[in-house]
Structure formats: structure tokens, C-alpha cells
């Protein structure tokens, strides 16, 4: 991690766990009570837009009451210290941005953005809406009075090509850290593999090993908020 080192980070829900935002697959995770396919897909939305919006509205309320935690803070410090620092997040909560990290690559979009479900011509492709709680549900497009949808990437939907391209470029780095993700969702989980192939030192920070283990050079077991603070103490020491 010497000065000038090209660092790329991929984060998942584990980085927001210390901000009391539920993860998806861990104990108490969001997917414990619902099946992903029953909420985070276009088909689920088409079938019951109100139910899907009730879930996102509830998550927006939880996130609005949450604060970034030391894991976000250390990554913000590093984003300012290392030129060419790249942060790709699978999280849609906006906590990296709120903690001051610039140019966050939002691989799965943002829960704070909405889009017109009809993609009507007069509406912008997406826009920010921080209203909490949203009411009535489902929210309506102000341009065509059709349905609004959350500005996130659902299962079976493609990643924004520009975002994918920027993220793959970020995989060409000296150190790639995958932090707080179960490495189950693709194509996000392919980034660490691409980094390894290009000669990066790969580091995983997680409370348990993940399916990325076979391409990980250094596994740091423990909570990201503690381990990142510990690394920063050693770097600044
Ligand atoms: C795509 C929506 C091309 C936003 C999410 C069959 C049919 C169709 C598709 C597929 C298929 N098989 C595979 C696929 C591809 C599919 C996929 O990967 N499925 C998996 C589940 C098998 N992917 C897609 O569909 C993607 N698109 O492929 O497009 C395409 C197009 C058409 C047809 C086919 C392909 C789109 C993927 C995006 C899906 N959207 N969410 C939202 O509502 O949030 S994914 C969802 O999981 C979240 O967004 C989250 O970002 C993502 C990953 O979860 P994690 O962040 O890793 O969280 P998780 O809870 O799982 O893990 C937390 C980790 O933290 C754990 O490891 C835990 O140990 C650790 N932890 C906990 N506390 C701490 C900690 N670590 C450190 N410190 C702590 N304190
Ligand atoms: Zn519209």
C-alpha cells in the first residue's frame, strides 16, 4: 500500500452492516424473509409494484436513519490519498458517497434514484428522489403518471455498460480488495478474478470465507470496520 500504489476496492453489504443496515444473505439478512426473485426482479415489480415498493420504501427509511461507519471512513481517506483509487460498490445505500468518497462506481445502481417504468420521453433516464417515506405507493412518474421504479439493477437486468467498462478497467490494479461481499452475484463477483488474472495482489476482508477464496492471496478474517481501521493505523503509524 505504498504511495502511488493502484488500489481498487469492491464492497458489498458487509461494509454497511456496522451501520445497522441488514445484509442480504447473512443472519437476519433481507433474503431470510423474502426470496430475491420475489422482490428484486422486473417480473416481481410487474406482478405487484406496491409490494416491491413497500420493500424499497422500508429499506430507504432504514438507510435514511443510518450513518456511515468506520469502514466507509477509512475508504474515504484512501480515496483521497491514492491517485487512481477505484471504489466499486454493489451497495445501493449511498453510504460511501455520504462518507465523502468521490467517484463511487455504483455497480447495482442506487436506492435513492428513481426511473420511469415506461421510460417516457419527457422524463430524464433517472433522477434522485430522497423523499422518506414515499407516499402514496407505488410512486407515479410526474411526466407521464405511469409507475416509477427504483433506480437499482434487478436480477436478470444488465449492468450499465459504462459502469461495467469502468469497473473492468479498475480490475487492472496493484491491489484489489473485495470487502463484505458473499461473492455470489455476477458479474460483480468476476471482478476479483479479472484482477487476479492481471497480476493484482488480491485481498478479501470478510467475517467468513467466500467462493472467491481460490483467487484470494490474503484473507483477513473479521469485521471490515475493525480490519480497515487496523490497516489504516498501521499505514499511518
Ligand atoms: C446480469 C438489487 C446479465 C438491488 C441485486 C440465471 C438467470 C438469470 C441471471 C442469472 C442466472 N444465474 C446467474 C445469474 C446472474 C445473476 C446472479 O448472479 N445470480 C446469483 C444470485 C446466482 N446476476 C444478475 O442477474 C445480474 N445481471 O447478470 O445481467 C443477464 C441479463 C439477463 C439474463 C441473464 C443475465 C444482476 C445482479 C444484480 C442483482 N441485484 N440487488 C437491491 O435491491 O439491492 S443483488 C443483491 O446481492 C444486492 O444488490 C447486493 O449488492 C448483491 C450482493 O450481495 P452482497 O453485497 O454480497 O451481500 P450479502 O448479504 O450476500 O453478503 C454480505 C457479506 O458480508 C457476507 O459474505 C458476510 O459474511 C459479510 N459480512 C457481514 N458483516 C460483515 C461482513 N464482512 C465484513 N464485515 C462485516 N461487519
Ligand atoms: Zn414517465
mmCIF file of C-alpha atoms and ligand atoms in Angstrom:
data_model
loop_
_atom_site.group_PDB
_atom_site.id
_atom_site.type_symbol
_atom_site.label_atom_id
_atom_site.label_comp_id
_atom_site.label_asym_id
_atom_site.label_seq_id
_atom_site.Cartn_x
_atom_site.Cartn_y
_atom_site.Cartn_z
ATOM 1 C CA UNK A 1 0.000 0.000 0.000
ATOM 2 C CA UNK A 2 2.949 2.326 -0.645
ATOM 3 C CA UNK A 3 2.198 5.782 -2.078
ATOM 4 C CA UNK A 4 1.448 5.509 -5.789
ATOM 5 C CA UNK A 5 0.018 2.011 -5.450
ATOM 6 C CA UNK A 6 -3.068 1.495 -7.677
ATOM 7 C CA UNK A 7 -5.831 0.260 -5.362
ATOM 8 C CA UNK A 8 -9.287 -0.995 -6.394
ATOM 9 C CA UNK A 9 -11.958 -1.942 -3.880
ATOM 10 C CA UNK A 10 -15.198 -3.901 -4.335
ATOM 11 C CA UNK A 11 -17.639 -3.582 -1.454
ATOM 12 C CA UNK A 12 -20.838 -5.421 -0.540
ATOM 13 C CA UNK A 13 -23.471 -5.266 2.168
ATOM 14 C CA UNK A 14 -20.992 -6.343 4.876
ATOM 15 C CA UNK A 15 -19.434 -2.874 4.746
ATOM 16 C CA UNK A 16 -22.790 -1.333 5.760
ATOM 17 C CA UNK A 17 -23.532 -3.950 8.433
ATOM 18 C CA UNK A 18 -21.908 -1.795 11.153
ATOM 19 C CA UNK A 19 -24.319 0.975 10.103
ATOM 20 C CA UNK A 20 -27.143 -1.408 11.113
ATOM 21 C CA UNK A 21 -28.248 -1.922 7.527
ATOM 22 C CA UNK A 22 -29.313 -5.567 7.107
ATOM 23 C CA UNK A 23 -27.241 -7.640 4.676
ATOM 24 C CA UNK A 24 -28.934 -9.915 2.170
ATOM 25 C CA UNK A 25 -27.788 -13.428 2.939
ATOM 26 C CA UNK A 26 -26.294 -13.354 6.411
ATOM 27 C CA UNK A 27 -28.116 -13.981 9.697
ATOM 28 C CA UNK A 28 -31.048 -11.521 9.882
ATOM 29 C CA UNK A 29 -30.429 -10.839 6.178
ATOM 30 C CA UNK A 30 -33.095 -9.431 3.895
ATOM 31 C CA UNK A 31 -33.240 -12.613 1.854
ATOM 32 C CA UNK A 32 -34.028 -14.554 5.033
ATOM 33 C CA UNK A 33 -37.633 -13.324 4.972
ATOM 34 C CA UNK A 34 -38.060 -12.905 1.216
ATOM 35 C CA UNK A 35 -36.716 -14.767 -1.826
ATOM 36 C CA UNK A 36 -34.595 -12.443 -4.006
ATOM 37 C CA UNK A 37 -36.551 -13.465 -7.088
ATOM 38 C CA UNK A 38 -39.771 -12.469 -5.341
ATOM 39 C CA UNK A 39 -38.729 -8.842 -4.909
ATOM 40 C CA UNK A 40 -35.589 -7.811 -6.829
ATOM 41 C CA UNK A 41 -36.763 -8.593 -10.373
ATOM 42 C CA UNK A 42 -38.746 -6.758 -13.057
ATOM 43 C CA UNK A 43 -41.235 -9.656 -13.113
ATOM 44 C CA UNK A 44 -41.941 -9.223 -9.386
ATOM 45 C CA UNK A 45 -42.425 -5.491 -9.948
ATOM 46 C CA UNK A 46 -44.767 -6.066 -12.895
ATOM 47 C CA UNK A 47 -46.733 -8.525 -10.798
ATOM 48 C CA UNK A 48 -47.006 -6.402 -7.644
ATOM 49 C CA UNK A 49 -45.414 -2.931 -7.858
ATOM 50 C CA UNK A 50 -46.903 -1.936 -4.491
ATOM 51 C CA UNK A 51 -45.285 -4.876 -2.653
ATOM 52 C CA UNK A 52 -41.895 -4.255 -4.250
ATOM 53 C CA UNK A 53 -42.131 -0.542 -3.413
ATOM 54 C CA UNK A 54 -43.122 -1.342 0.184
ATOM 55 C CA UNK A 55 -39.845 -3.263 0.470
ATOM 56 C CA UNK A 56 -37.734 -0.489 -1.080
ATOM 57 C CA UNK A 57 -39.583 2.212 0.886
ATOM 58 C CA UNK A 58 -38.807 0.351 4.115
ATOM 59 C CA UNK A 59 -35.127 -0.037 3.112
ATOM 60 C CA UNK A 60 -34.935 3.686 2.256
ATOM 61 C CA UNK A 61 -36.293 4.529 5.715
ATOM 62 C CA UNK A 62 -33.735 2.225 7.406
ATOM 63 C CA UNK A 63 -30.885 3.722 5.362
ATOM 64 C CA UNK A 64 -32.058 7.328 5.954
ATOM 65 C CA UNK A 65 -31.697 6.667 9.703
ATOM 66 C CA UNK A 66 -28.245 5.110 9.332
ATOM 67 C CA UNK A 67 -24.798 6.717 9.470
ATOM 68 C CA UNK A 68 -21.635 5.748 7.589
ATOM 69 C CA UNK A 69 -19.320 3.661 9.817
ATOM 70 C CA UNK A 70 -15.504 3.476 10.230
ATOM 71 C CA UNK A 71 -15.229 1.144 7.224
ATOM 72 C CA UNK A 72 -16.663 3.869 4.975
ATOM 73 C CA UNK A 73 -14.453 6.483 6.655
ATOM 74 C CA UNK A 74 -11.182 4.610 6.008
ATOM 75 C CA UNK A 75 -12.114 4.018 2.358
ATOM 76 C CA UNK A 76 -12.874 7.740 2.002
ATOM 77 C CA UNK A 77 -9.396 8.529 3.429
ATOM 78 C CA UNK A 78 -7.762 6.140 0.961
ATOM 79 C CA UNK A 79 -9.793 7.536 -1.961
ATOM 80 C CA UNK A 80 -8.109 10.899 -1.282
ATOM 81 C CA UNK A 81 -4.613 9.509 -0.619
ATOM 82 C CA UNK A 82 -4.115 7.165 -3.568
ATOM 83 C CA UNK A 83 -4.311 8.601 -7.075
ATOM 84 C CA UNK A 84 -6.264 6.266 -9.349
ATOM 85 C CA UNK A 85 -8.135 4.772 -6.360
ATOM 86 C CA UNK A 86 -11.261 2.993 -7.632
ATOM 87 C CA UNK A 87 -14.219 2.059 -5.455
ATOM 88 C CA UNK A 88 -16.852 -0.223 -6.989
ATOM 89 C CA UNK A 89 -19.807 -0.892 -4.707
ATOM 90 C CA UNK A 90 -22.657 -3.373 -5.017
ATOM 91 C CA UNK A 91 -24.440 -1.420 -2.279
ATOM 92 C CA UNK A 92 -27.311 0.830 -3.278
ATOM 93 C CA UNK A 93 -27.454 2.664 0.107
ATOM 94 C CA UNK A 94 -25.282 5.671 -0.827
ATOM 95 C CA UNK A 95 -23.214 5.476 2.393
ATOM 96 C CA UNK A 96 -19.865 5.584 0.579
ATOM 97 C CA UNK A 97 -20.968 8.849 -1.059
ATOM 98 C CA UNK A 98 -22.331 10.200 2.250
ATOM 99 C CA UNK A 99 -18.992 9.477 3.937
ATOM 100 C CA UNK A 100 -17.212 11.573 1.299
ATOM 101 C CA UNK A 101 -15.807 9.066 -1.194
ATOM 102 C CA UNK A 102 -15.856 10.661 -4.652
ATOM 103 C CA UNK A 103 -16.496 8.906 -7.992
ATOM 104 C CA UNK A 104 -18.110 5.836 -6.431
ATOM 105 C CA UNK A 105 -18.955 3.299 -9.140
ATOM 106 C CA UNK A 106 -22.470 2.100 -8.270
ATOM 107 C CA UNK A 107 -22.482 -1.371 -9.843
ATOM 108 C CA UNK A 108 -26.109 -2.107 -8.918
ATOM 109 C CA UNK A 109 -27.441 1.448 -9.076
ATOM 110 C CA UNK A 110 -28.879 3.486 -6.205
ATOM 111 C CA UNK A 111 -31.914 3.095 -3.964
ATOM 112 C CA UNK A 112 -32.078 6.926 -3.966
ATOM 113 C CA UNK A 113 -32.678 7.086 -7.719
ATOM 114 C CA UNK A 114 -35.996 6.512 -9.448
ATOM 115 C CA UNK A 115 -36.766 5.831 -13.101
ATOM 116 C CA UNK A 116 -39.940 5.975 -15.161
ATOM 117 C CA UNK A 117 -41.139 2.385 -15.665
ATOM 118 C CA UNK A 118 -42.497 3.420 -19.105
ATOM 119 C CA UNK A 119 -39.179 5.217 -19.906
ATOM 120 C CA UNK A 120 -41.404 8.076 -21.133
ATOM 121 C CA UNK A 121 -39.688 10.535 -23.482
ATOM 122 C CA UNK A 122 -40.202 13.619 -21.301
ATOM 123 C CA UNK A 123 -38.596 12.057 -18.172
ATOM 124 C CA UNK A 124 -34.793 12.043 -17.661
ATOM 125 C CA UNK A 125 -33.292 8.498 -17.733
ATOM 126 C CA UNK A 126 -33.093 8.555 -13.895
ATOM 127 C CA UNK A 127 -33.214 11.127 -11.113
ATOM 128 C CA UNK A 128 -32.591 11.416 -7.387
ATOM 129 C CA UNK A 129 -35.551 11.356 -5.011
ATOM 130 C CA UNK A 130 -34.715 11.313 -1.275
ATOM 131 C CA UNK A 131 -38.362 11.502 -0.088
ATOM 132 C CA UNK A 132 -38.797 9.298 3.011
ATOM 133 C CA UNK A 133 -41.326 7.827 3.307
ATOM 134 C CA UNK A 134 -42.580 7.809 -0.265
ATOM 135 C CA UNK A 135 -46.350 8.138 -0.369
ATOM 136 C CA UNK A 136 -48.553 7.001 -1.981
ATOM 137 C CA UNK A 137 -47.013 3.689 -3.092
ATOM 138 C CA UNK A 138 -46.250 2.905 -5.857
ATOM 139 C CA UNK A 139 -44.986 6.439 -6.690
ATOM 140 C CA UNK A 140 -46.069 7.913 -10.013
ATOM 141 C CA UNK A 141 -43.974 9.432 -12.796
ATOM 142 C CA UNK A 142 -44.538 13.225 -12.769
ATOM 143 C CA UNK A 143 -44.127 13.302 -16.561
ATOM 144 C CA UNK A 144 -46.499 10.552 -17.711
ATOM 145 C CA UNK A 145 -48.281 9.487 -14.463
ATOM 146 C CA UNK A 146 -47.085 5.944 -15.107
ATOM 147 C CA UNK A 147 -45.233 3.911 -12.459
ATOM 148 C CA UNK A 148 -41.825 4.868 -11.093
ATOM 149 C CA UNK A 149 -39.330 2.078 -10.361
ATOM 150 C CA UNK A 150 -36.302 2.065 -8.025
ATOM 151 C CA UNK A 151 -33.064 3.024 -9.831
ATOM 152 C CA UNK A 152 -31.399 -0.298 -8.953
ATOM 153 C CA UNK A 153 -30.254 -3.244 -11.110
ATOM 154 C CA UNK A 154 -32.541 -6.236 -10.601
ATOM 155 C CA UNK A 155 -31.699 -9.903 -11.222
ATOM 156 C CA UNK A 156 -31.794 -10.650 -14.935
ATOM 157 C CA UNK A 157 -31.080 -6.978 -15.761
ATOM 158 C CA UNK A 158 -27.766 -5.988 -17.287
ATOM 159 C CA UNK A 159 -25.227 -3.775 -15.606
ATOM 160 C CA UNK A 160 -24.924 -0.307 -17.183
ATOM 161 C CA UNK A 161 -22.289 -0.869 -19.936
ATOM 162 C CA UNK A 162 -20.343 2.276 -18.934
ATOM 163 C CA UNK A 163 -20.270 1.118 -15.273
ATOM 164 C CA UNK A 164 -19.169 -2.381 -16.307
ATOM 165 C CA UNK A 165 -16.407 -0.994 -18.515
ATOM 166 C CA UNK A 166 -15.125 1.359 -15.761
ATOM 167 C CA UNK A 167 -15.158 -1.498 -13.239
ATOM 168 C CA UNK A 168 -13.268 -3.882 -15.528
ATOM 169 C CA UNK A 169 -10.698 -1.120 -16.118
ATOM 170 C CA UNK A 170 -10.394 -0.817 -12.312
ATOM 171 C CA UNK A 171 -9.568 -4.536 -12.111
ATOM 172 C CA UNK A 172 -6.211 -3.693 -13.728
ATOM 173 C CA UNK A 173 -4.560 -2.603 -10.469
ATOM 174 C CA UNK A 174 -1.780 -3.416 -7.967
ATOM 175 C CA UNK A 175 -4.050 -4.297 -5.021
ATOM 176 C CA UNK A 176 -7.689 -5.467 -5.331
ATOM 177 C CA UNK A 177 -9.669 -5.749 -2.103
ATOM 178 C CA UNK A 178 -13.055 -7.469 -2.008
ATOM 179 C CA UNK A 179 -14.744 -6.409 1.225
ATOM 180 C CA UNK A 180 -18.005 -7.570 2.847
ATOM 181 C CA UNK A 181 -19.489 -9.434 -0.088
ATOM 182 C CA UNK A 182 -20.634 -13.036 -0.361
ATOM 183 C CA UNK A 183 -19.166 -13.149 -3.904
ATOM 184 C CA UNK A 184 -22.299 -14.923 -5.162
ATOM 185 C CA UNK A 185 -23.733 -12.319 -7.536
ATOM 186 C CA UNK A 186 -22.325 -11.983 -11.057
ATOM 187 C CA UNK A 187 -20.880 -10.164 -12.893
ATOM 188 C CA UNK A 188 -19.729 -8.251 -9.739
ATOM 189 C CA UNK A 189 -18.082 -11.396 -8.353
ATOM 190 C CA UNK A 190 -15.999 -11.764 -11.538
ATOM 191 C CA UNK A 191 -14.027 -8.546 -10.878
ATOM 192 C CA UNK A 192 -11.638 -10.070 -8.316
ATOM 193 C CA UNK A 193 -10.958 -12.951 -10.758
ATOM 194 C CA UNK A 194 -10.143 -10.488 -13.503
ATOM 195 C CA UNK A 195 -7.836 -8.582 -11.114
ATOM 196 C CA UNK A 196 -6.015 -11.767 -10.162
ATOM 197 C CA UNK A 197 -5.533 -12.688 -13.845
ATOM 198 C CA UNK A 198 -3.966 -9.256 -14.415
ATOM 199 C CA UNK A 199 -1.456 -9.752 -11.607
ATOM 200 C CA UNK A 200 -3.071 -7.813 -8.740
ATOM 201 C CA UNK A 201 -2.487 -8.820 -5.131
ATOM 202 C CA UNK A 202 -5.995 -9.875 -4.074
ATOM 203 C CA UNK A 203 -7.227 -9.314 -0.512
ATOM 204 C CA UNK A 204 -10.555 -10.442 0.986
ATOM 205 C CA UNK A 205 -11.937 -8.862 4.162
ATOM 206 C CA UNK A 206 -14.931 -10.788 5.497
ATOM 207 C CA UNK A 207 -16.175 -12.432 8.679
ATOM 208 C CA UNK A 208 -16.147 -15.757 6.805
ATOM 209 C CA UNK A 209 -14.508 -17.171 3.654
ATOM 210 C CA UNK A 210 -16.452 -16.829 0.351
ATOM 211 C CA UNK A 211 -16.412 -18.626 -3.032
ATOM 212 C CA UNK A 212 -13.746 -16.114 -4.136
ATOM 213 C CA UNK A 213 -11.243 -17.939 -1.875
ATOM 214 C CA UNK A 214 -9.459 -19.710 -4.744
ATOM 215 C CA UNK A 215 -8.271 -16.386 -6.194
ATOM 216 C CA UNK A 216 -7.548 -14.639 -2.880
ATOM 217 C CA UNK A 217 -3.904 -14.106 -1.898
ATOM 218 C CA UNK A 218 -4.602 -12.655 1.550
ATOM 219 C CA UNK A 219 -7.769 -13.407 3.581
ATOM 220 C CA UNK A 220 -8.238 -11.029 6.537
ATOM 221 C CA UNK A 221 -10.951 -12.569 8.682
ATOM 222 C CA UNK A 222 -13.058 -10.171 10.730
ATOM 223 C CA UNK A 223 -15.413 -7.208 10.563
ATOM 224 C CA UNK A 224 -14.463 -4.671 7.861
ATOM 225 C CA UNK A 225 -14.989 -1.734 10.225
ATOM 226 C CA UNK A 226 -12.290 -3.134 12.545
ATOM 227 C CA UNK A 227 -9.865 -4.505 9.968
ATOM 228 C CA UNK A 228 -9.850 -1.390 7.780
ATOM 229 C CA UNK A 229 -9.279 0.815 10.852
ATOM 230 C CA UNK A 230 -6.428 -1.517 11.885
ATOM 231 C CA UNK A 231 -4.773 -1.352 8.435
ATOM 232 C CA UNK A 232 -5.085 2.448 8.447
ATOM 233 C CA UNK A 233 -3.477 2.598 11.926
ATOM 234 C CA UNK A 234 -0.508 0.586 10.611
ATOM 235 C CA UNK A 235 -0.224 2.716 7.460
ATOM 236 C CA UNK A 236 -0.397 5.973 9.410
ATOM 237 C CA UNK A 237 1.793 4.534 12.222
HETATM 238 C C1 LIG B 1 -26.843 -9.967 -15.119
HETATM 239 C C2 LIG B 1 -30.824 -5.354 -6.428
HETATM 240 C C3 LIG B 1 -26.830 -10.252 -17.445
HETATM 241 C C4 LIG B 1 -30.578 -4.067 -5.805
HETATM 242 C C5 LIG B 1 -29.215 -7.108 -6.627
HETATM 243 C C6 LIG B 1 -29.884 -17.226 -14.051
HETATM 244 C C7 LIG B 1 -30.806 -16.389 -14.669
HETATM 245 C C8 LIG B 1 -30.604 -15.021 -14.760
HETATM 246 C C9 LIG B 1 -29.451 -14.459 -14.221
HETATM 247 C C10 LIG B 1 -28.569 -15.316 -13.608
HETATM 248 C C11 LIG B 1 -28.747 -16.668 -13.522
HETATM 249 N N1 LIG B 1 -27.682 -17.216 -12.861
HETATM 250 C C12 LIG B 1 -26.834 -16.241 -12.531
HETATM 251 C C13 LIG B 1 -27.354 -15.102 -12.994
HETATM 252 C C14 LIG B 1 -26.792 -13.838 -12.893
HETATM 253 C C15 LIG B 1 -27.379 -13.150 -11.659
HETATM 254 C C16 LIG B 1 -26.707 -13.770 -10.441
HETATM 255 O O1 LIG B 1 -25.526 -13.555 -10.240
HETATM 256 N N2 LIG B 1 -27.458 -14.543 -9.630
HETATM 257 C C17 LIG B 1 -26.809 -15.184 -8.489
HETATM 258 C C18 LIG B 1 -27.622 -14.913 -7.221
HETATM 259 C C19 LIG B 1 -26.686 -16.677 -8.790
HETATM 260 N N3 LIG B 1 -26.963 -11.784 -11.839
HETATM 261 C C20 LIG B 1 -27.761 -10.939 -12.489
HETATM 262 O O2 LIG B 1 -28.904 -11.174 -12.847
HETATM 263 C C21 LIG B 1 -27.109 -9.593 -12.783
HETATM 264 N N4 LIG B 1 -27.340 -9.231 -14.143
HETATM 265 O O3 LIG B 1 -26.245 -10.995 -14.958
HETATM 266 O O4 LIG B 1 -27.128 -9.433 -16.359
HETATM 267 C C22 LIG B 1 -28.059 -11.062 -17.679
HETATM 268 C C23 LIG B 1 -29.157 -10.424 -18.218
HETATM 269 C C24 LIG B 1 -30.297 -11.194 -18.488
HETATM 270 C C25 LIG B 1 -30.332 -12.572 -18.178
HETATM 271 C C26 LIG B 1 -29.199 -13.195 -17.596
HETATM 272 C C27 LIG B 1 -28.072 -12.429 -17.333
HETATM 273 C C28 LIG B 1 -27.722 -8.501 -11.910
HETATM 274 C C29 LIG B 1 -27.263 -8.688 -10.494
HETATM 275 C C30 LIG B 1 -27.793 -7.550 -9.638
HETATM 276 C C31 LIG B 1 -28.905 -8.086 -8.811
HETATM 277 N N5 LIG B 1 -29.388 -7.047 -7.908
HETATM 278 N N6 LIG B 1 -29.914 -6.335 -5.833
HETATM 279 C C32 LIG B 1 -31.044 -4.167 -4.387
HETATM 280 O O5 LIG B 1 -32.238 -4.361 -4.164
HETATM 281 O O6 LIG B 1 -30.164 -4.061 -3.524
HETATM 282 S S1 LIG B 1 -28.100 -8.204 -5.976
HETATM 283 C C33 LIG B 1 -28.006 -8.153 -4.260
HETATM 284 O O7 LIG B 1 -26.916 -9.022 -3.936
HETATM 285 C C34 LIG B 1 -27.592 -6.795 -3.714
HETATM 286 O O8 LIG B 1 -27.703 -5.750 -4.617
HETATM 287 C C35 LIG B 1 -26.139 -6.962 -3.349
HETATM 288 O O9 LIG B 1 -25.453 -5.914 -3.907
HETATM 289 C C36 LIG B 1 -25.762 -8.225 -4.037
HETATM 290 C C37 LIG B 1 -24.597 -8.927 -3.431
HETATM 291 O O10 LIG B 1 -24.873 -9.184 -2.054
HETATM 292 P P1 LIG B 1 -23.717 -8.795 -1.003
HETATM 293 O O11 LIG B 1 -23.478 -7.337 -1.095
HETATM 294 O O12 LIG B 1 -22.555 -9.691 -1.203
HETATM 295 O O13 LIG B 1 -24.437 -9.066 0.374
HETATM 296 P P2 LIG B 1 -24.650 -10.479 1.079
HETATM 297 O O14 LIG B 1 -25.654 -10.270 2.162
HETATM 298 O O15 LIG B 1 -24.878 -11.536 0.047
HETATM 299 O O16 LIG B 1 -23.239 -10.800 1.756
HETATM 300 C C38 LIG B 1 -22.768 -9.975 2.806
HETATM 301 C C39 LIG B 1 -21.362 -10.426 3.095
HETATM 302 O O17 LIG B 1 -20.818 -9.595 4.102
HETATM 303 C C40 LIG B 1 -21.294 -11.853 3.622
HETATM 304 O O18 LIG B 1 -20.222 -12.523 2.969
HETATM 305 C C41 LIG B 1 -20.976 -11.670 5.123
HETATM 306 O O19 LIG B 1 -20.149 -12.714 5.598
HETATM 307 C C42 LIG B 1 -20.197 -10.390 5.086
HETATM 308 N N7 LIG B 1 -20.254 -9.577 6.310
HETATM 309 C C43 LIG B 1 -21.285 -9.384 7.174
HETATM 310 N N8 LIG B 1 -20.924 -8.478 8.118
HETATM 311 C C44 LIG B 1 -19.641 -8.095 7.833
HETATM 312 C C45 LIG B 1 -19.211 -8.795 6.688
HETATM 313 N N9 LIG B 1 -17.989 -8.629 6.144
HETATM 314 C C46 LIG B 1 -17.158 -7.750 6.749
HETATM 315 N N10 LIG B 1 -17.505 -7.038 7.858
HETATM 316 C C47 LIG B 1 -18.733 -7.185 8.420
HETATM 317 N N11 LIG B 1 -19.051 -6.444 9.509
HETATM 318 ZN ZN1 LIG B 2 -42.936 8.651 -17.212
#
